């Protein structure tokens, strides 16, 4: 529960937020928020009854009173919330959830794939990505996006690689790209060379 990733998600939550942790699974984020009194209220939900049972058992273990719901996304949530955390899912599932009539003022999003599509879709739904964190944990980078209900049109480079200031993250992507380039035929390398050019620019900017 003391993971850097959970702390980073929590750092985007403010004291007056009414938070719904969608797909809470183990419930650690909700527990962390409640224990540290970081928001006005926190609720937890999950589509899986089994996951929610696990969360409830953790709520007991950590002695916190957190109301939870079995729910697909925002469906049938009978309480007020203005902030939704949707973390640890793929971009497709995230948009299945966000394509609802309910549009919270604030989203904290952490997907494990398709970031270009994610950023573009968030802008299209009327969300501005105001901050991005790239958090390294368990040999993996997690992108965490703080979004507010405001207009924004990120440019192509921002859609590709986001607005984080984390040079180590961009260096990690560059190294990974260089490895991939070596393994593919010369004529198919164009897009990856372009990505490398953009990444180098992000690393060298000051
Ligand atoms: C990998 S876990 C992530 C747990 C936690 N959010 C985190 O970031 O550590 C993904 C959770 O999302 C839940 N989930 C998947 N689709 C969902 C949906 N449409 N609505 C609510 N929960 C969903 C799964 O049941 C699972 O417990």
Coordinates of N, CA and C and ligand atoms in Angstrom, one line a residue, residues 5-6 9 21-29 45-49 51-52 69-74 85-89 93-94 96-97 110 112 142, ligand 1:
X5 N 3.4 4.4 -6.7 CA 2.3 4.5 -7.6 C 1.0 5.0 -6.9
X6 N 0.7 4.3 -5.8 CA -0.5 4.7 -5.0 C -0.3 6.1 -4.5
X9 N -0.9 8.6 -7.3 CA -2.3 8.7 -7.6 C -2.9 9.7 -6.6
X21 N -13.2 5.7 -6.5 CA -12.1 4.9 -7.0 C -12.7 3.7 -7.8
X22 N -12.7 3.9 -9.1 CA -13.4 2.9 -10.0 C -12.5 1.8 -10.3
X23 N -12.9 0.6 -10.1 CA -12.0 -0.6 -10.3 C -10.9 -0.6 -9.2
X24 N -11.5 -0.5 -7.9 CA -10.6 -0.4 -6.8 C -9.7 -1.6 -6.5
X25 N -10.2 -2.8 -6.9 CA -9.5 -4.1 -6.7 C -9.3 -4.3 -5.2
X26 N -8.0 -4.2 -4.8 CA -7.6 -4.4 -3.4 C -8.0 -3.3 -2.5
X27 N -8.4 -2.1 -3.1 CA -8.8 -1.0 -2.3 C -7.7 -0.1 -1.6
X28 N -6.5 -0.4 -2.0 CA -5.4 0.3 -1.4 C -5.4 1.8 -1.5
X29 N -5.8 2.3 -2.7 CA -5.8 3.8 -2.9 C -6.8 4.4 -1.9
X45 N -15.3 1.3 -5.9 CA -16.2 0.4 -6.6 C -15.4 -0.6 -7.5
X46 N -16.0 -1.7 -7.9 CA -15.4 -2.6 -8.8 C -16.5 -3.4 -9.5
X47 N -16.2 -3.8 -10.7 CA -17.2 -4.6 -11.5 C -17.2 -6.0 -10.9
X48 N -16.1 -6.4 -10.3 CA -16.0 -7.8 -9.8 C -16.3 -7.9 -8.3
X49 N -17.3 -8.7 -8.0 CA -17.8 -8.9 -6.7 C -16.6 -9.5 -5.8
X51 N -13.4 -9.0 -6.3 CA -12.4 -8.0 -6.0 C -12.9 -7.1 -4.8
X52 N -14.2 -6.8 -4.9 CA -14.8 -6.0 -3.8 C -14.8 -6.6 -2.5
X69 N -19.2 -0.2 -3.8 CA -20.3 -0.7 -4.7 C -19.8 -1.6 -5.7
X70 N -20.6 -2.7 -6.0 CA -20.3 -3.5 -7.2 C -20.9 -2.7 -8.4
X71 N -20.1 -2.3 -9.3 CA -20.6 -1.4 -10.4 C -19.7 -1.5 -11.6
X72 N -20.4 -1.4 -12.8 CA -19.6 -1.3 -14.1 C -19.4 0.2 -14.3
X73 N -18.2 0.7 -14.1 CA -17.9 2.1 -14.3 C -18.7 3.0 -13.4
X74 N -19.4 4.0 -14.0 CA -20.2 4.9 -13.2 C -21.7 4.5 -13.0
X85 N -11.1 8.2 -10.1 CA -9.8 7.6 -10.3 C -10.1 6.3 -11.1
X86 N -9.5 6.2 -12.3 CA -9.6 5.0 -13.1 C -8.2 4.6 -13.4
X87 N -7.7 3.6 -12.7 CA -6.3 3.2 -12.8 C -6.1 1.7 -12.9
X88 N -5.1 1.3 -13.7 CA -4.8 -0.1 -13.8 C -5.7 -0.8 -14.8
X89 N -6.2 -0.1 -15.8 CA -7.0 -0.7 -16.9 C -6.5 -0.3 -18.2
X93 N -11.1 0.0 -22.0 CA -12.0 -0.1 -20.8 C -12.3 1.3 -20.2
X94 N -11.2 2.1 -20.2 CA -11.3 3.4 -19.6 C -12.4 4.2 -20.4
X96 N -14.8 2.9 -22.3 CA -16.1 2.3 -22.0 C -16.7 2.9 -20.8
X97 N -15.9 3.2 -19.8 CA -16.4 3.8 -18.5 C -16.7 5.3 -18.7
X110 N -4.9 6.3 -15.1 CA -3.7 5.6 -15.4 C -3.9 4.3 -16.1
X112 N -2.6 1.3 -18.9 CA -1.4 0.6 -19.2 C -1.1 0.4 -20.7
X142 N 4.6 3.9 -14.9 CA 3.1 4.1 -14.9 C 2.8 5.5 -15.2
Ligands
LIG1 C1 -5.5 -4.2 -12.3 S1 -6.8 -3.7 -11.3 C2 -6.4 -2.1 -10.8 C3 -6.6 -1.9 -9.4 C4 -6.4 -0.4 -8.9 N1 -7.3 0.5 -9.6 C5 -4.9 0.0 -9.1 O1 -4.6 0.9 -9.9 O2 -4.1 -0.6 -8.4 C6 -8.2 -3.5 -12.4 C7 -9.5 -3.5 -11.7 O3 -10.5 -2.9 -12.5 C8 -11.7 -3.7 -12.4 N2 -12.5 -3.3 -13.6 C9 -12.4 -3.7 -14.9 N3 -13.3 -3.1 -15.6 C10 -14.1 -2.4 -14.8 C11 -15.3 -1.6 -15.0 N4 -15.9 -1.5 -16.2 N5 -15.9 -1.0 -13.9 C12 -15.3 -1.2 -12.7 N6 -14.3 -1.9 -12.5 C13 -13.6 -2.5 -13.5 C14 -11.2 -5.1 -12.3 O4 -12.2 -5.9 -11.8 C15 -10.0 -5.0 -11.5 O5 -10.3 -5.2 -10.1

